[in-house]
Short mmCIF file of N, CA and C in Angstrom, two decimals:
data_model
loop_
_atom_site.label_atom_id
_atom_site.label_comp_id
_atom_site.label_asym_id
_atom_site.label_seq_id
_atom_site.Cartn_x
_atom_site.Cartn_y
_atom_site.Cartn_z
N UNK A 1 6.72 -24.42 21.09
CA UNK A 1 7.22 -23.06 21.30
C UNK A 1 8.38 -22.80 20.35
N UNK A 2 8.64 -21.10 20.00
CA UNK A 2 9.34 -20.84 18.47
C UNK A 2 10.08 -19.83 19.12
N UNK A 3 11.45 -19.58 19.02
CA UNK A 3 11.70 -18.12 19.51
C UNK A 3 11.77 -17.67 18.15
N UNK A 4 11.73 -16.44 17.99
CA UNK A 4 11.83 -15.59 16.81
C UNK A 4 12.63 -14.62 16.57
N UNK A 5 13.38 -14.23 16.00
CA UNK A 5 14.14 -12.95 15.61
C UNK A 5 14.05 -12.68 14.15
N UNK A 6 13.53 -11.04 14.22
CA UNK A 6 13.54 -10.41 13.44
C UNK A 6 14.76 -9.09 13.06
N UNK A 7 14.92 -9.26 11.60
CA UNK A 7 16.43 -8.24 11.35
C UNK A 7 15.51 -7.57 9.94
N UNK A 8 16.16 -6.80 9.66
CA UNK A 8 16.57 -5.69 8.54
C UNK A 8 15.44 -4.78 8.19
N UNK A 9 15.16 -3.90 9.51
CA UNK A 9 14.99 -2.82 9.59
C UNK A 9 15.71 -1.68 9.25
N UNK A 10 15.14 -0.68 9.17
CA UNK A 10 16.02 0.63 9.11
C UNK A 10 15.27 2.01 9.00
N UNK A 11 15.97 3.29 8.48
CA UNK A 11 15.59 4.23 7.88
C UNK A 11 15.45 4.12 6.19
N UNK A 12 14.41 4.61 5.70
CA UNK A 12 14.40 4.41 4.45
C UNK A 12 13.02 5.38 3.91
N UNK A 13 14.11 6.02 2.31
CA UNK A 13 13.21 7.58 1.91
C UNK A 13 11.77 6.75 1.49
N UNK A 14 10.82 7.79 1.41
CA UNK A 14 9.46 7.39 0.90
C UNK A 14 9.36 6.89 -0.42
N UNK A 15 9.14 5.86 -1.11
CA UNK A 15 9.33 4.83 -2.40
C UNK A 15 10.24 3.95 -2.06
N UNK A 16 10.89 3.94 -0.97
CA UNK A 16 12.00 2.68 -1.35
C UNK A 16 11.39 1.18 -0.58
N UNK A 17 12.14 0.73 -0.70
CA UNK A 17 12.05 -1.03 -0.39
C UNK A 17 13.15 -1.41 0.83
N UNK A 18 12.45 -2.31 1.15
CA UNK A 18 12.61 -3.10 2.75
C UNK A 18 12.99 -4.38 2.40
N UNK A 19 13.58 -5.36 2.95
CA UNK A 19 13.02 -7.05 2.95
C UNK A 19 13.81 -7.48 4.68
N UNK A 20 12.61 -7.77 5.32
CA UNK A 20 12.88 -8.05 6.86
C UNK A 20 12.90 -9.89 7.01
N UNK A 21 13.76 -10.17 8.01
CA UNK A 21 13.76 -11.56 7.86
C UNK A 21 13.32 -11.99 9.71
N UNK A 22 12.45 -13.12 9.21
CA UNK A 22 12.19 -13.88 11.05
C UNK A 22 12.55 -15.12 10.83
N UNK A 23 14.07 -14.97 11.59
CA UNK A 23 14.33 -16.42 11.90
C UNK A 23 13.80 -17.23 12.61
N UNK A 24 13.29 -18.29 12.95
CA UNK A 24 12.81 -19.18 13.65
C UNK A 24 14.19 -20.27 14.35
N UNK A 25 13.79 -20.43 15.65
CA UNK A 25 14.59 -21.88 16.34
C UNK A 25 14.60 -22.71 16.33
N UNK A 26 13.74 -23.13 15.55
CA UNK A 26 13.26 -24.43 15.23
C UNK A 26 12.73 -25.03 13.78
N UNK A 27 12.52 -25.66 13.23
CA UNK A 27 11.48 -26.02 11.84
C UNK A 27 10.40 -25.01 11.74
N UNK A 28 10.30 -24.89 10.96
CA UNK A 28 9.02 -24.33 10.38
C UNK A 28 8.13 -24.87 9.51
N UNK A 29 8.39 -25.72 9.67
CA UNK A 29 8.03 -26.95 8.26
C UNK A 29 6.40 -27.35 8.98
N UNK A 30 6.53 -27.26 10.18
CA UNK A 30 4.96 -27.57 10.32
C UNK A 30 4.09 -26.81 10.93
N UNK A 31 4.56 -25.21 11.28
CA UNK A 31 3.87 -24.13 11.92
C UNK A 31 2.73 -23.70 10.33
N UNK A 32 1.86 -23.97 10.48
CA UNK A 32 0.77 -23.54 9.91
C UNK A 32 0.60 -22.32 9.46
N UNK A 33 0.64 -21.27 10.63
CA UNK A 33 0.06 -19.84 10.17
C UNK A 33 1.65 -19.33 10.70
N UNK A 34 2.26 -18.28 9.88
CA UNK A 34 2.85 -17.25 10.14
C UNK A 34 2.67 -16.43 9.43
N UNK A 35 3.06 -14.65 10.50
CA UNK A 35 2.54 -13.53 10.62
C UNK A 35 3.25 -12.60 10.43
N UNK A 36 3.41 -11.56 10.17
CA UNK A 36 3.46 -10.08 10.99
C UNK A 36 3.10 -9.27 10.94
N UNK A 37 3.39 -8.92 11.82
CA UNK A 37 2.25 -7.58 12.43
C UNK A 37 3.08 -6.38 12.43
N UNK A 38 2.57 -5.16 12.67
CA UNK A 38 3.11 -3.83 12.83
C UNK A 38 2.83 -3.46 14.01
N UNK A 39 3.48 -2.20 14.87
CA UNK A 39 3.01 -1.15 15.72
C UNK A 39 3.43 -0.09 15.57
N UNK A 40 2.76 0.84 15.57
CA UNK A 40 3.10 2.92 15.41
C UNK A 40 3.31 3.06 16.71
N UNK A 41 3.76 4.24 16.40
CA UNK A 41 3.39 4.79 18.06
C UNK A 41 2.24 5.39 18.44
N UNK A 42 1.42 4.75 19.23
CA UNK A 42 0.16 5.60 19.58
C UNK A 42 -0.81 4.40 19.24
N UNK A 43 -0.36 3.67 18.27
CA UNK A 43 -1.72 2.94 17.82
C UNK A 43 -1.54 1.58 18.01
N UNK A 44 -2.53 0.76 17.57
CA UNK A 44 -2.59 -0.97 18.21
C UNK A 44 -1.82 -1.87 17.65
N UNK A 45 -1.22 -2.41 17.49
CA UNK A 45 -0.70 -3.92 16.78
C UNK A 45 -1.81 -4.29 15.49
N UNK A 46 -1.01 -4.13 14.52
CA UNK A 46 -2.24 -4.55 13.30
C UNK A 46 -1.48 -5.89 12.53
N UNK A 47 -2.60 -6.27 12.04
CA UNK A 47 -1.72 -7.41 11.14
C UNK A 47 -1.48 -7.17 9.37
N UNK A 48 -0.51 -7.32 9.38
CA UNK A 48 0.15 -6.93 8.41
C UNK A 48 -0.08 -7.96 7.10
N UNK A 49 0.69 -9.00 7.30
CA UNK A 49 0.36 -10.34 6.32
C UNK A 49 0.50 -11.47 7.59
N UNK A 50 -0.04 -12.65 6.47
CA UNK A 50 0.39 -13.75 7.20
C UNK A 50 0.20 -14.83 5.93
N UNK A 51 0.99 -16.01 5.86
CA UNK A 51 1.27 -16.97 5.34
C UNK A 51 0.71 -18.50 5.80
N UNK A 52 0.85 -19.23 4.96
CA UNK A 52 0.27 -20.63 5.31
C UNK A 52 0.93 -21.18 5.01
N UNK A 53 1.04 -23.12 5.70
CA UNK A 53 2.23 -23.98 5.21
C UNK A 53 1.91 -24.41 3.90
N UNK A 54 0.85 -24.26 3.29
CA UNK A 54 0.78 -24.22 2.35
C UNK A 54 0.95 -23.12 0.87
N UNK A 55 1.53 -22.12 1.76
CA UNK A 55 1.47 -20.95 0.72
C UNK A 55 0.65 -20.13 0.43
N UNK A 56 -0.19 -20.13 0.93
CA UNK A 56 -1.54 -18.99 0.81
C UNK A 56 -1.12 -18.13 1.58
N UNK A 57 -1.15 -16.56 0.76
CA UNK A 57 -0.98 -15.61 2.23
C UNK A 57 -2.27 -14.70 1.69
N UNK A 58 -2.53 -13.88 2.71
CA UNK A 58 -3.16 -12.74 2.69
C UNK A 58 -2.66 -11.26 3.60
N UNK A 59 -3.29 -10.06 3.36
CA UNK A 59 -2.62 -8.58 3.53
C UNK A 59 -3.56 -7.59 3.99
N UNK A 60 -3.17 -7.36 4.87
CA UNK A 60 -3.79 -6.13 4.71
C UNK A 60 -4.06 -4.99 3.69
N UNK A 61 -5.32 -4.18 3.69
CA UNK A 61 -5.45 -3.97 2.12
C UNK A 61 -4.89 -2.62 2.12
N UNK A 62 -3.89 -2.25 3.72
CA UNK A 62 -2.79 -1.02 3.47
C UNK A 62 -1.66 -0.93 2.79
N UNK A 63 -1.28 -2.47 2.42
CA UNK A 63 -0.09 -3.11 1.79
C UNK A 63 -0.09 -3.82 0.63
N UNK A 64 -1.72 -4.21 0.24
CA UNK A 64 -1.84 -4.57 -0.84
C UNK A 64 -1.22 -4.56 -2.01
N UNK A 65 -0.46 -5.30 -2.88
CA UNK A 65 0.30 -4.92 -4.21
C UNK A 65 1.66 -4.34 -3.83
N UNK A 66 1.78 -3.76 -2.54
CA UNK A 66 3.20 -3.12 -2.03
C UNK A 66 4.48 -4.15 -1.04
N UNK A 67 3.90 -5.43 -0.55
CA UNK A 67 4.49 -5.99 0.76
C UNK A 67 4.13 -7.30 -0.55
N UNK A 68 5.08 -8.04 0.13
CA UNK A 68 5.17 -9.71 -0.20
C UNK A 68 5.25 -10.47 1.03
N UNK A 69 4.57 -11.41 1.57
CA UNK A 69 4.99 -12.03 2.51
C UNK A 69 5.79 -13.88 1.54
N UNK A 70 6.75 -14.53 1.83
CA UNK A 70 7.06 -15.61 1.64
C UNK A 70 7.86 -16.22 3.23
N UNK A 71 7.82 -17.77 2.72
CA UNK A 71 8.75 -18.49 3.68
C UNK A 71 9.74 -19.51 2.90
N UNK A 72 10.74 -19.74 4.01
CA UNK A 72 11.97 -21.10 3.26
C UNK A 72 12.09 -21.92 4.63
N UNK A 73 11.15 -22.54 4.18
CA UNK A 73 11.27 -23.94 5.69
C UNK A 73 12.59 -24.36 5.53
N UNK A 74 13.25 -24.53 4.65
CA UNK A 74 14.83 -25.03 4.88
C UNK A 74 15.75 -24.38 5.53
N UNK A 75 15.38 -22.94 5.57
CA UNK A 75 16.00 -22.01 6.04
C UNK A 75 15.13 -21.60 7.39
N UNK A 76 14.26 -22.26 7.59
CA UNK A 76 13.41 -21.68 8.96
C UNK A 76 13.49 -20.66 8.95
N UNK A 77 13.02 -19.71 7.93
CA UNK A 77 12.64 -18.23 7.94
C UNK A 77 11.56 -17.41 7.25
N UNK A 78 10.97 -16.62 7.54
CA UNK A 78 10.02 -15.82 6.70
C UNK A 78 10.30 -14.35 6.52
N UNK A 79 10.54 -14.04 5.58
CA UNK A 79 10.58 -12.50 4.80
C UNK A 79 9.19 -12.13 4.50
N UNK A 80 9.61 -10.62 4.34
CA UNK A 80 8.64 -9.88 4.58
C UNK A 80 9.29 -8.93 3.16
N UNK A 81 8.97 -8.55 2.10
CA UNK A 81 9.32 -7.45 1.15
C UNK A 81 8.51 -6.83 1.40
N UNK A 82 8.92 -5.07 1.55
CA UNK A 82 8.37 -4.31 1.48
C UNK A 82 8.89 -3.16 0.52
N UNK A 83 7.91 -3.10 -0.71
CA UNK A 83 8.22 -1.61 -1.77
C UNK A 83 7.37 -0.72 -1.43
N UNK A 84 7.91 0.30 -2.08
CA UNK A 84 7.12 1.50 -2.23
C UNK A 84 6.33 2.31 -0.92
N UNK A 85 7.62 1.78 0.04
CA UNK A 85 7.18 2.57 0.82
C UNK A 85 6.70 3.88 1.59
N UNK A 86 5.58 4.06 2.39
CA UNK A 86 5.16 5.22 2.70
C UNK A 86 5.78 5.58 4.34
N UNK A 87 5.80 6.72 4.31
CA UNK A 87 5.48 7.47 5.93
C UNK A 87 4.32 6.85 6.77
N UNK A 88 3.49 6.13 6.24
CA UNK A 88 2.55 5.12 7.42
C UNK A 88 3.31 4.10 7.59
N UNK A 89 4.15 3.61 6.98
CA UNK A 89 4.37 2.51 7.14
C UNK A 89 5.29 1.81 8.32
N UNK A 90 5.69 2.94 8.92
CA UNK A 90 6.48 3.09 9.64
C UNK A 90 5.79 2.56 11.20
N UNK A 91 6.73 2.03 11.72
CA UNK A 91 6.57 1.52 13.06
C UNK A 91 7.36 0.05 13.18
N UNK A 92 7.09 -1.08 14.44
CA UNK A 92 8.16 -2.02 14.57
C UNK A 92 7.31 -3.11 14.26
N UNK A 93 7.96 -4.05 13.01
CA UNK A 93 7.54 -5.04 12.61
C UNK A 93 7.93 -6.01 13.24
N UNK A 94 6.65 -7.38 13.97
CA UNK A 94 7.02 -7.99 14.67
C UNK A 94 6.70 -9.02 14.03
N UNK A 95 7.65 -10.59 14.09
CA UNK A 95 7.01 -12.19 13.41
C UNK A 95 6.09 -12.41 15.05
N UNK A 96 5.44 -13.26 13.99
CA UNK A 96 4.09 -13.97 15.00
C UNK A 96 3.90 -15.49 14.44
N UNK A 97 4.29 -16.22 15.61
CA UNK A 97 3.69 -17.84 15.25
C UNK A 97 3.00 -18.57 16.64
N UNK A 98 2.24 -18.89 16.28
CA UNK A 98 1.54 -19.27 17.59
C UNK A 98 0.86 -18.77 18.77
N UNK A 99 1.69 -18.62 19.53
CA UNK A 99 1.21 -17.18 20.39
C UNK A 99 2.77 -16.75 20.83
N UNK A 100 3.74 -16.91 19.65
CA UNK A 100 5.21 -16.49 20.18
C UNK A 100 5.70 -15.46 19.38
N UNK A 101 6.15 -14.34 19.48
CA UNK A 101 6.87 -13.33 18.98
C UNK A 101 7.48 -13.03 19.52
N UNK A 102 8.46 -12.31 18.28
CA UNK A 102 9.76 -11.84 18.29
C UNK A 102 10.01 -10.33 19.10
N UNK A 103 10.89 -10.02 18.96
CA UNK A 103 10.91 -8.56 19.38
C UNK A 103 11.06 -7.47 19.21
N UNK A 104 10.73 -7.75 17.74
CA UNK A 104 10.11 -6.53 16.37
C UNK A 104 11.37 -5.92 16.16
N UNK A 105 11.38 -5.49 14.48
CA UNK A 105 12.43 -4.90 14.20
C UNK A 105 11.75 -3.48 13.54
N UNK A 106 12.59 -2.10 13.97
CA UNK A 106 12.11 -0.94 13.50
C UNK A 106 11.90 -0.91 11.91
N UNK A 107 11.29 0.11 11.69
CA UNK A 107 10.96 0.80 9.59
C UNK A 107 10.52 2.06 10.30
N UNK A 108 11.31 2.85 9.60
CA UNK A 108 11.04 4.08 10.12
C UNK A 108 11.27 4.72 8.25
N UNK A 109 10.14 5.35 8.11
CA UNK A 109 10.10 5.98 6.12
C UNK A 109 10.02 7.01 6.42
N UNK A 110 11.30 7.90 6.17
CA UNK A 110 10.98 9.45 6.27
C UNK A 110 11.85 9.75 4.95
N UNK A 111 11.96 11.18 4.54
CA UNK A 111 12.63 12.22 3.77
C UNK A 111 13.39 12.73 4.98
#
Protein backbone atom coordinates (compact mmCIF):
# COMPACT_ATOMS: atom_id res chain seq x y z
CA UNK A 1 0.00 0.00 0.00
CA UNK A 2 1.18 3.77 -1.35
CA UNK A 3 -0.43 6.89 -0.05
CA UNK A 4 -0.26 9.48 -2.68
CA UNK A 5 -0.36 13.18 -2.92
CA UNK A 6 -0.80 15.12 -5.67
CA UNK A 7 0.21 19.17 -6.00
CA UNK A 8 0.44 21.81 -8.71
CA UNK A 9 -2.71 22.36 -9.97
CA UNK A 10 -4.28 25.53 -10.82
CA UNK A 11 -5.98 28.02 -13.17
CA UNK A 12 -4.26 28.36 -16.35
CA UNK A 13 -5.08 30.44 -19.95
CA UNK A 14 -5.65 28.07 -22.98
CA UNK A 15 -1.83 27.24 -24.47
CA UNK A 16 -0.16 27.29 -21.30
CA UNK A 17 1.66 24.54 -19.33
CA UNK A 18 1.15 22.60 -16.11
CA UNK A 19 3.75 20.15 -14.37
CA UNK A 20 1.77 18.23 -11.42
CA UNK A 21 3.73 16.15 -8.98
CA UNK A 22 2.56 12.59 -6.99
CA UNK A 23 4.44 12.07 -4.17
CA UNK A 24 4.54 8.66 -3.00
CA UNK A 25 5.18 7.26 0.91
CA UNK A 26 7.10 4.97 0.16
CA UNK A 27 9.75 3.70 -2.77
CA UNK A 28 8.72 3.60 -5.92
CA UNK A 29 11.48 1.80 -7.12
CA UNK A 30 9.41 -1.31 -7.46
CA UNK A 31 5.71 -0.21 -8.23
CA UNK A 32 5.53 -1.31 -11.80
CA UNK A 33 2.67 0.62 -13.34
CA UNK A 34 2.00 4.27 -12.45
CA UNK A 35 -0.87 6.42 -13.59
CA UNK A 36 -3.04 9.25 -13.93
CA UNK A 37 -6.08 9.68 -14.56
CA UNK A 38 -8.50 12.67 -15.02
CA UNK A 39 -12.20 13.55 -14.01
CA UNK A 40 -14.63 16.45 -15.55
CA UNK A 41 -17.51 17.11 -14.17
CA UNK A 42 -20.21 15.02 -15.48
CA UNK A 43 -17.99 12.48 -16.99
CA UNK A 44 -16.00 9.15 -15.94
CA UNK A 45 -12.43 8.87 -14.71
CA UNK A 46 -10.27 8.43 -17.88
CA UNK A 47 -6.77 7.49 -18.05
CA UNK A 48 -4.61 9.90 -18.89
CA UNK A 49 -0.91 8.36 -19.03
CA UNK A 50 0.76 5.83 -17.25
CA UNK A 51 4.42 4.81 -16.87
CA UNK A 52 6.49 1.67 -16.28
CA UNK A 53 9.46 0.77 -13.95
CA UNK A 54 10.99 0.48 -16.76
CA UNK A 55 10.16 3.64 -18.56
CA UNK A 56 7.74 2.89 -21.09
CA UNK A 57 4.78 5.12 -20.91
CA UNK A 58 1.80 5.44 -22.97
CA UNK A 59 -1.29 8.36 -23.47
CA UNK A 60 -4.10 8.86 -24.24
CA UNK A 61 -4.40 9.97 -27.82
CA UNK A 62 -6.27 13.35 -26.19
CA UNK A 63 -2.81 14.27 -24.91
CA UNK A 64 -0.74 12.88 -27.33
CA UNK A 65 2.49 15.10 -28.17
CA UNK A 66 0.92 17.63 -25.42
CA UNK A 67 1.41 15.74 -21.70
CA UNK A 68 4.74 13.98 -20.65
CA UNK A 69 4.40 11.49 -18.12
CA UNK A 70 8.08 10.74 -16.16
CA UNK A 71 9.23 9.34 -12.70
CA UNK A 72 12.38 9.89 -10.03
CA UNK A 73 12.39 6.78 -7.84
CA UNK A 74 14.92 8.69 -5.74
CA UNK A 75 12.60 11.19 -5.23
CA UNK A 76 9.51 8.78 -4.99
CA UNK A 77 7.64 10.88 -7.37
CA UNK A 78 5.94 11.10 -10.72
CA UNK A 79 5.22 14.28 -12.80
CA UNK A 80 2.95 14.79 -15.09
CA UNK A 81 3.87 17.91 -17.84
CA UNK A 82 1.25 19.28 -19.29
CA UNK A 83 1.57 21.97 -22.54
CA UNK A 84 -0.56 23.45 -24.62
CA UNK A 85 -3.26 23.31 -22.86
CA UNK A 86 -6.98 23.16 -23.75
CA UNK A 87 -10.48 23.94 -22.10
CA UNK A 88 -10.98 19.93 -22.15
CA UNK A 89 -8.42 19.49 -20.28
CA UNK A 90 -9.70 20.56 -17.41
CA UNK A 91 -10.90 18.55 -14.46
CA UNK A 92 -9.00 16.79 -11.20
CA UNK A 93 -5.95 14.92 -11.92
CA UNK A 94 -5.57 11.97 -9.82
CA UNK A 95 -1.98 9.52 -9.27
CA UNK A 96 -2.92 5.87 -9.44
CA UNK A 97 -0.70 2.91 -8.20
CA UNK A 98 -2.08 -0.20 -7.48
CA UNK A 99 -5.43 0.15 -6.48
CA UNK A 100 -4.30 3.40 -4.29
CA UNK A 101 -4.97 7.01 -5.14
CA UNK A 102 -4.44 10.16 -4.27
CA UNK A 103 -6.91 12.83 -3.90
CA UNK A 104 -6.53 14.55 -7.17
CA UNK A 105 -5.32 17.86 -7.74
CA UNK A 106 -7.57 20.52 -9.77
CA UNK A 107 -6.54 22.07 -13.79
CA UNK A 108 -9.02 24.18 -14.50
CA UNK A 109 -7.96 26.01 -18.50
CA UNK A 110 -10.01 28.90 -19.02
CA UNK A 111 -9.57 32.62 -20.62
Amino acid sequence: QVQLVESGGGLVQPGGSLRLSCAASRSIFSIYRMAWYRQAPGKQRELVAVITSGGTTNYADSVKGRFTISRDDAKNTVYLQMNSLKPEDTGVYICNAYSDWGQGTQVTVSS
